Short mmCIF file of C-alpha atoms in Angstrom, two decimals:
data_model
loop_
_atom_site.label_atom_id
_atom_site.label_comp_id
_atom_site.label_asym_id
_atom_site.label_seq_id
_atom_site.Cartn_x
_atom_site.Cartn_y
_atom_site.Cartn_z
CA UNK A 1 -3.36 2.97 48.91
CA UNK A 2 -3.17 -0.44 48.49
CA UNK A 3 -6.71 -0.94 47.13
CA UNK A 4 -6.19 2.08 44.38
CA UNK A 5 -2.97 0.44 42.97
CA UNK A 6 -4.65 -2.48 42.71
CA UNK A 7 -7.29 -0.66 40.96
CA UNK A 8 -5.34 1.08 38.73
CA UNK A 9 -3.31 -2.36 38.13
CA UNK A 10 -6.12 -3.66 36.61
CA UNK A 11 -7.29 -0.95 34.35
CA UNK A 12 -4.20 -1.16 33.02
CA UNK A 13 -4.63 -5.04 32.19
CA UNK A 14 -7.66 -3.70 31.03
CA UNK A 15 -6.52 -1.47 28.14
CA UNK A 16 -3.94 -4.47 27.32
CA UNK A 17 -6.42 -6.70 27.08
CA UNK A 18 -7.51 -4.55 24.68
CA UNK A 19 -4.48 -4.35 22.37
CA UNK A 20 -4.85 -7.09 19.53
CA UNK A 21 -2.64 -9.87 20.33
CA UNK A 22 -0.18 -9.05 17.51
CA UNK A 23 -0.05 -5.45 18.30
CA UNK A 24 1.98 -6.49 21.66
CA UNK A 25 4.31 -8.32 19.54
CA UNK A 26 7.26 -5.90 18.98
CA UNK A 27 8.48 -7.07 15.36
CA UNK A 28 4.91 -7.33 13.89
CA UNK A 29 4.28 -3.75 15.70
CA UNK A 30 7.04 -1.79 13.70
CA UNK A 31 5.99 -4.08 10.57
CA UNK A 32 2.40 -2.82 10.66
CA UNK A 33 3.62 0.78 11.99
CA UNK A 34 5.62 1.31 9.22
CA UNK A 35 3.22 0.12 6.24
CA UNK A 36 0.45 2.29 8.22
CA UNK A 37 2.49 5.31 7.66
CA UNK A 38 3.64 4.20 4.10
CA UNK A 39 0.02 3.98 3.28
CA UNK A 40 -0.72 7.26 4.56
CA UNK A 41 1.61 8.70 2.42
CA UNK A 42 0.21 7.05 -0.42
CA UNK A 43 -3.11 9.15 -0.40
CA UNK A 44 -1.05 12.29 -0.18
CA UNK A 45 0.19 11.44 -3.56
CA UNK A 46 -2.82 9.91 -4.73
CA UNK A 47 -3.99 13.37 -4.66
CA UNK A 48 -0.83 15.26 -5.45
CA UNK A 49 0.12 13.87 -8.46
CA UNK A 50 -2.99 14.20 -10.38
CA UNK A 51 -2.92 17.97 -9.34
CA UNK A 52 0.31 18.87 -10.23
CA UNK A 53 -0.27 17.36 -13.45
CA UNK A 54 -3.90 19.43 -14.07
CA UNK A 55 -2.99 22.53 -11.59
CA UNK A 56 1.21 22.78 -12.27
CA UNK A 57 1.36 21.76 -16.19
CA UNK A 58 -2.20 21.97 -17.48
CA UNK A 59 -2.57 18.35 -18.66
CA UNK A 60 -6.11 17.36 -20.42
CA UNK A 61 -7.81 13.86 -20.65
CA UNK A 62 -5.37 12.52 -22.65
CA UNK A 63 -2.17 13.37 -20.89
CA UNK A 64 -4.20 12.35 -17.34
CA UNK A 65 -5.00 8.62 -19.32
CA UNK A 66 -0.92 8.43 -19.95
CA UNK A 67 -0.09 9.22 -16.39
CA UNK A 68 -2.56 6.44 -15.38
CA UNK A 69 -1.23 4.13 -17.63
CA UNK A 70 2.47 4.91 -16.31
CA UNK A 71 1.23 4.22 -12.84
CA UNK A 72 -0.59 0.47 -14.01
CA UNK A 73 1.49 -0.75 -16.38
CA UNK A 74 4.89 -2.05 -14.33
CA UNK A 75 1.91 -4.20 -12.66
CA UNK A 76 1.24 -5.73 -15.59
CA UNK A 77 4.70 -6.24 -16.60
CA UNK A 78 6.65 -6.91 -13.58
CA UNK A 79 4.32 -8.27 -11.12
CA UNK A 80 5.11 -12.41 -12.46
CA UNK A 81 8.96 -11.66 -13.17
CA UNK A 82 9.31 -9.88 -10.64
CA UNK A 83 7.44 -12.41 -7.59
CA UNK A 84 9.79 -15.11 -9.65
CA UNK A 85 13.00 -13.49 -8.90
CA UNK A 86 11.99 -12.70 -5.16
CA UNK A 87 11.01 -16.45 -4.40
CA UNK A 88 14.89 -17.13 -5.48
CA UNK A 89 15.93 -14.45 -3.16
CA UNK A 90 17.39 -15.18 0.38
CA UNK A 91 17.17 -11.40 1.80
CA UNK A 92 13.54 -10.05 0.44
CA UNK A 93 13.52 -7.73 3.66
CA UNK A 94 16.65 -5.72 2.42
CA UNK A 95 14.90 -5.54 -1.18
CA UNK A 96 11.97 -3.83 0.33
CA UNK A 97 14.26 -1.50 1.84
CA UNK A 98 15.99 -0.56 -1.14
CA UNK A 99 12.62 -0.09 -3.20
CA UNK A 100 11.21 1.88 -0.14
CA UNK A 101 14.69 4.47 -0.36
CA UNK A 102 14.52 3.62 -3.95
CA UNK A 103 10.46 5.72 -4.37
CA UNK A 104 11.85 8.31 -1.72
CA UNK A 105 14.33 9.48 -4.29
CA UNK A 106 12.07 8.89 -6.88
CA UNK A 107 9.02 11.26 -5.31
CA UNK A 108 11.57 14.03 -4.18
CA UNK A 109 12.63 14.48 -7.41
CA UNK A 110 8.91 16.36 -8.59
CA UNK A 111 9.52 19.15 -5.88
CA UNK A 112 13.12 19.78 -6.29
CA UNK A 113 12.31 20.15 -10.37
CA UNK A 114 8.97 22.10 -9.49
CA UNK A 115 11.44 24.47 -7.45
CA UNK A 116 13.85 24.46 -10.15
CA UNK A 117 11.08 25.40 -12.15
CA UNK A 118 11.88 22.28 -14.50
CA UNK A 119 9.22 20.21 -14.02
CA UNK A 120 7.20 18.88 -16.95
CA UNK A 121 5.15 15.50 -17.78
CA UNK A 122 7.29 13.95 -19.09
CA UNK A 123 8.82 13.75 -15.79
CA UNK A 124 6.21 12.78 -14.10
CA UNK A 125 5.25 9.85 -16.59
CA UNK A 126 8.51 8.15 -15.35
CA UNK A 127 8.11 8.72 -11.73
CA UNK A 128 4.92 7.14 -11.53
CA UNK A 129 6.44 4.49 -13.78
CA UNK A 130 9.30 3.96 -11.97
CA UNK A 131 7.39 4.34 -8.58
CA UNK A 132 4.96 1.89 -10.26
CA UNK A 133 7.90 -0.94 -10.92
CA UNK A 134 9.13 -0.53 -7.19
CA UNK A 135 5.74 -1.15 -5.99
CA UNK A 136 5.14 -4.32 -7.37
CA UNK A 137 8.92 -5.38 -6.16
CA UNK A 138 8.02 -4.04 -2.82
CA UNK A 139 4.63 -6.18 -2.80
CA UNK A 140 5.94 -9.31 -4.10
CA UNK A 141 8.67 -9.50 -1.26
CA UNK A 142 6.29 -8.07 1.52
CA UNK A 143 4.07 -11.12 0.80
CA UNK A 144 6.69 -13.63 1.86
CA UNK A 145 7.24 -11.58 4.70
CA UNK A 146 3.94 -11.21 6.26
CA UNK A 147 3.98 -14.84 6.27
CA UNK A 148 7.10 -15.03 8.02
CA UNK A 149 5.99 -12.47 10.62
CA UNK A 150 2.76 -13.88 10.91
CA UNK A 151 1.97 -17.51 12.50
CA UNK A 152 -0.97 -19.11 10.38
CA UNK A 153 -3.66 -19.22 12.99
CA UNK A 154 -2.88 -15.01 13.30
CA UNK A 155 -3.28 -14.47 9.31
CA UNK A 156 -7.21 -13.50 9.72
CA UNK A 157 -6.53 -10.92 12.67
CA UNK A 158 -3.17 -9.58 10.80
CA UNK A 159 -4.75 -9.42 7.72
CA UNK A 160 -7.60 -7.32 9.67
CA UNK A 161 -5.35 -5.03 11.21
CA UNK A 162 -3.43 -4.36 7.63
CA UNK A 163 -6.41 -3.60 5.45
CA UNK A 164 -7.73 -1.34 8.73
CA UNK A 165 -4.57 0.55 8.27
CA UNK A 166 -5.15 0.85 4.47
CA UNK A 167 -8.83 1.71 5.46
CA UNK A 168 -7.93 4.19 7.49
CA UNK A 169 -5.17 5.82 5.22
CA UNK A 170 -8.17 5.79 2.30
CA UNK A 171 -10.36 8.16 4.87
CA UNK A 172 -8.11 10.38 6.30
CA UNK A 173 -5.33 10.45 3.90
CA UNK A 174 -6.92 12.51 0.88
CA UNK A 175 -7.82 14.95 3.57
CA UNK A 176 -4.38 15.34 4.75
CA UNK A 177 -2.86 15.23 0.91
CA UNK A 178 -6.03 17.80 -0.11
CA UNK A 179 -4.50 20.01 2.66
CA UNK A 180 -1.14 20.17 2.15
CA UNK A 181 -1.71 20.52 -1.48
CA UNK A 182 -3.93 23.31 -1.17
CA UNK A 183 -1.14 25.30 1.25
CA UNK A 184 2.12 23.73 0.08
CA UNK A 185 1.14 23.46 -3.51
CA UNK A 186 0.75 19.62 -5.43
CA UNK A 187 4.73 19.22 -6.11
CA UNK A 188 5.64 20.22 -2.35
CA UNK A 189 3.08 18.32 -1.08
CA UNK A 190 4.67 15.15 -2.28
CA UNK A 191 7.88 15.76 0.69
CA UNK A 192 5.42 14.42 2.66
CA UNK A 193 4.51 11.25 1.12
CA UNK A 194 8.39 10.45 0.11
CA UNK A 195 8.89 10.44 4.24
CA UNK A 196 6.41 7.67 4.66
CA UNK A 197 8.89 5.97 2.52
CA UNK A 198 11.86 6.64 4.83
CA UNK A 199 9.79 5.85 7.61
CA UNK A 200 8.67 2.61 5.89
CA UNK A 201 12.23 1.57 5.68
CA UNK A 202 13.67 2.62 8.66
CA UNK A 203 10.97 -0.15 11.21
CA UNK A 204 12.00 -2.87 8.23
CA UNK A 205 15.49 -2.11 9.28
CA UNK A 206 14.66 -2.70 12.61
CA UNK A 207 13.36 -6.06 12.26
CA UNK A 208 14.66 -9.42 11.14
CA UNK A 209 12.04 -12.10 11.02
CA UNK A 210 13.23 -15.41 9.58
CA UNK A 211 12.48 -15.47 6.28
CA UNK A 212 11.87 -18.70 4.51
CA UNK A 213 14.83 -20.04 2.29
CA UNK A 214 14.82 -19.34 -1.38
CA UNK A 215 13.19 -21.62 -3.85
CA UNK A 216 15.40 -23.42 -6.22
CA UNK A 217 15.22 -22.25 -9.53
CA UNK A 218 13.01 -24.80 -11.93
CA UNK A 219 11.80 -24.71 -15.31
CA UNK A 220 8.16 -23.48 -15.13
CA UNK A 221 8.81 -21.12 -12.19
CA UNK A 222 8.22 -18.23 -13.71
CA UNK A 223 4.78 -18.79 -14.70
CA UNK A 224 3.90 -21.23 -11.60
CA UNK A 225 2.07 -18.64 -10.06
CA UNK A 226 -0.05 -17.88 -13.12
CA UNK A 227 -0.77 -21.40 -13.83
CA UNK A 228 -2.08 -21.71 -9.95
CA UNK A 229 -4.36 -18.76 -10.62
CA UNK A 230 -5.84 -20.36 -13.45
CA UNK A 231 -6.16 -24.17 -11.93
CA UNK A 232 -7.97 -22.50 -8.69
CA UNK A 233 -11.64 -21.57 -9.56
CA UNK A 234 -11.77 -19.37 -6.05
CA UNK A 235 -8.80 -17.62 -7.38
CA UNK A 236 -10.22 -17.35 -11.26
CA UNK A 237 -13.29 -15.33 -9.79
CA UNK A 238 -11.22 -13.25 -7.40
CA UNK A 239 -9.11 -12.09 -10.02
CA UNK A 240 -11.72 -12.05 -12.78
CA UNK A 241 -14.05 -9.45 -10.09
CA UNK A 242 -11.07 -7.43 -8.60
CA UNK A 243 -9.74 -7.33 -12.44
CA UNK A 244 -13.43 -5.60 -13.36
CA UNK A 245 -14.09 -3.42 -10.47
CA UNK A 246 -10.54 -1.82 -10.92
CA UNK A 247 -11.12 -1.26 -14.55
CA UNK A 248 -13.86 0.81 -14.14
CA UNK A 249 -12.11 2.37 -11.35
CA UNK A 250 -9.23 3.72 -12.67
CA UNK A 251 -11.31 4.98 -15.54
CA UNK A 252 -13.07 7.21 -12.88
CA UNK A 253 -9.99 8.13 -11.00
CA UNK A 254 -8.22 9.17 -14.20
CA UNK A 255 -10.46 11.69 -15.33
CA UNK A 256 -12.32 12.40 -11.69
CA UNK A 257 -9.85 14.78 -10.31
CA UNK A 258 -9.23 16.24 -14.20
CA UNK A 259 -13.37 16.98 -13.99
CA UNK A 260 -13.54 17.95 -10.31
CA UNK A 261 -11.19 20.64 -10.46
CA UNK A 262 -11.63 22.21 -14.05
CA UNK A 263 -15.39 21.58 -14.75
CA UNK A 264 -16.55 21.58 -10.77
CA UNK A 265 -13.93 23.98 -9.35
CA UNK A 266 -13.58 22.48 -6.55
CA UNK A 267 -10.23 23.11 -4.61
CA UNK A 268 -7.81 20.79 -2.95
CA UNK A 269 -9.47 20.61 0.18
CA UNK A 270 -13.29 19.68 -0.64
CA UNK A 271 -11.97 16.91 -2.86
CA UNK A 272 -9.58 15.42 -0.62
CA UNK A 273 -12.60 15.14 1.35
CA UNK A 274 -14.86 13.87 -1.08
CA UNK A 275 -12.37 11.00 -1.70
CA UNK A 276 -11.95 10.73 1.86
CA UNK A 277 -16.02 10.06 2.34
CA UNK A 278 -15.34 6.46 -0.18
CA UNK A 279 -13.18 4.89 2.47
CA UNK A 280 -15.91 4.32 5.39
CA UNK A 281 -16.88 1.24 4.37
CA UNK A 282 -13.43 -0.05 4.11
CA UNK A 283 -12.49 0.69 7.36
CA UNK A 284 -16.07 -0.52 8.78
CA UNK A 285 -15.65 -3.94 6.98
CA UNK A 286 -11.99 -4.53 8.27
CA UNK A 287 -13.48 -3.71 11.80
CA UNK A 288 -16.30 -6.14 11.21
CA UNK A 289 -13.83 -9.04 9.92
CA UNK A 290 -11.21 -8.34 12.68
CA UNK A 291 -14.22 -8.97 15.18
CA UNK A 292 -16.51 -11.40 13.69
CA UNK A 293 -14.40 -14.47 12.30
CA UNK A 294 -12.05 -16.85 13.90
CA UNK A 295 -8.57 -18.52 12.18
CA UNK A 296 -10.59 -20.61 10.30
CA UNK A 297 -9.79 -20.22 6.09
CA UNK A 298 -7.17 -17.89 7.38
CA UNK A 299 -4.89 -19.40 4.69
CA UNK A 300 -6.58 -18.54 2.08
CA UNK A 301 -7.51 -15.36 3.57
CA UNK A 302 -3.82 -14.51 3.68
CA UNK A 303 -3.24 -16.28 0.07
CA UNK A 304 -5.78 -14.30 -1.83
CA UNK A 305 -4.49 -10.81 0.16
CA UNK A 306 -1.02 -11.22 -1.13
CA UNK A 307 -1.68 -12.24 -4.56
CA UNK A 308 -4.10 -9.58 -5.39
CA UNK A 309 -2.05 -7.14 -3.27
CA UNK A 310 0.17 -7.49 -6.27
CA UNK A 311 -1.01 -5.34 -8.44
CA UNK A 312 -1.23 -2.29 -6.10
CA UNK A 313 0.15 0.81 -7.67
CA UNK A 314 0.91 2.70 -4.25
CA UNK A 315 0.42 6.28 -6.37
CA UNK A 316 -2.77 5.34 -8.12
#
């Protein structure tokens, strides 16, 4: 008996061994459970809110290039204001929560006017706007705070496990949101996603990293950040290649599912699925970092995350 507990003893050490080191770490746990569900949600209404606006109201190129540009533009108005105000802030954590209750409300509001039979574009041009401006206030604070969760020779293996989460959210949430919006309809669909958000702030509540102090207010701080970009030629190209590869992205995502469902007929399903299929390599690249590189340029690693993180509309 002895001999098997002893066995079994050291399977378990086994599987633990197993566990990345942060993952055993209670307060980075709930952090990284909660944005892994958060994300999740966001590919139910990456698919959701496209279709209610071509299946529910009929919208055409045009209207579908306004609802895009609803979704993108509190990044480019907000993001340096906005990451300006947070470094002067002493309690970022609570802001995140109030943004994450703050898109709840904001999402529930397309199926309780869909049921109400009130729902129209305009509508959902200021959702995704307002959505939009929470988002980059949510992103802005939850850089500080990865760095206060995180210790510096972890910012490589935490920055794995994040993007593995968003990875894995890519692949199997425009499944999930093709599913639901294909049984529950687009608008009803979208309960789903504004949950992630409650879920999202309910593990920030639960943890209280020490966050570092605010910075004092200077003249020049609000374009510090932009002036950094610009003196750092690493950061120059990062910005100047993410900056062209999601041009020509959102182009394709603004008319895809417009094209896809009227032109192709494809239902809810199949193109959740065919979205789905674009996240493999994602995931397989965030595998392949987490397991082939060390601390080393994890700074910068963690850095270049969190400033092009930024610009992240979560209902793109």
């Amino acid at each position: 008996m002895r001999g098997v507990r002893e066995v079994g003893e050291a399977k378990r050490r086994g599987l633990a061994d197993r566990v990345p080191l942060l993952l055993r770490r209670r307060t980075f746990r709930r952090y990284w459970t909660g944005q892994t569900i958060s994300l999740a949600g966001d590919q139910i209404s990456l698919m959701a809110i496209p279709l209610a606006a071509v299946l529910v109201l009929g919208a055409d190129a045009a209207a579908m290039g306004w609802l895009k540009a609803a979704e993108l533009l509190p990044a480019l108005l907000f993001n340096l204001p906005f990451g300006a105000w947070a470094d002067r802030q002493a309690g970022r954590r609570r802001a995140m929560i109030a943004t994450d209750l703050g898109r709840a409300a904001l999402v529930l509001s397309l199926p309780v006017a869909y049921a109400l039979d009130a729902l129209t574009l305009t509508q959902l041009y200021v959702v995704a706007f307002g959505v939009g401006a929470l988002t980059v206030l949510f992103e802005v604070c939850n850089a500080t705070l990865f760095v206060a969760l995180v210790p510096t020779e972890h910012y490589v293996q935490a920055n794995s496990l994040v993007n593995g989460s968003r990875s894995t959210a890519w692949l199997a949430g425009p499944g999930i949101g093709g599913l639901l919006v294909q049984f529950l309809t687009a608008p009803f669909a979208l309960v789903a996603d504004a949950l992630t958000y409650l879920v999202s702030a309910g593990y920030l509540a639960r943890i209280a990293p020490a966050e570092p102090p605010p910075a004092p207010v200077a003249k020049g701080h609000f374009t510090e950040g932009m002036r950094w970009v610009l003196r750092e030629r690493s950061m120059r190209a990062l910005f100047s290649a993410s900056g062209t590869v999601q041009f020509f992205n959102f182009m394709f995502h603004t008319l895809f599912v417009l094209y896809a469902t009227t032109e192709l007929g494809l239902g809810a399903g199949l193109l959740g699925l065919v979205l789905a299929t674009g996240a493999v390599g994602g995931l397989l690249g965030a595998v392949r970092c987490g397991a082939g590189r060390s601390s080393g340029g994890s700074v910068s690693v963690a850095r270049s995350s969190s400033a092009s993180s930024g610009s992240r509309c979560r209902c793109s």
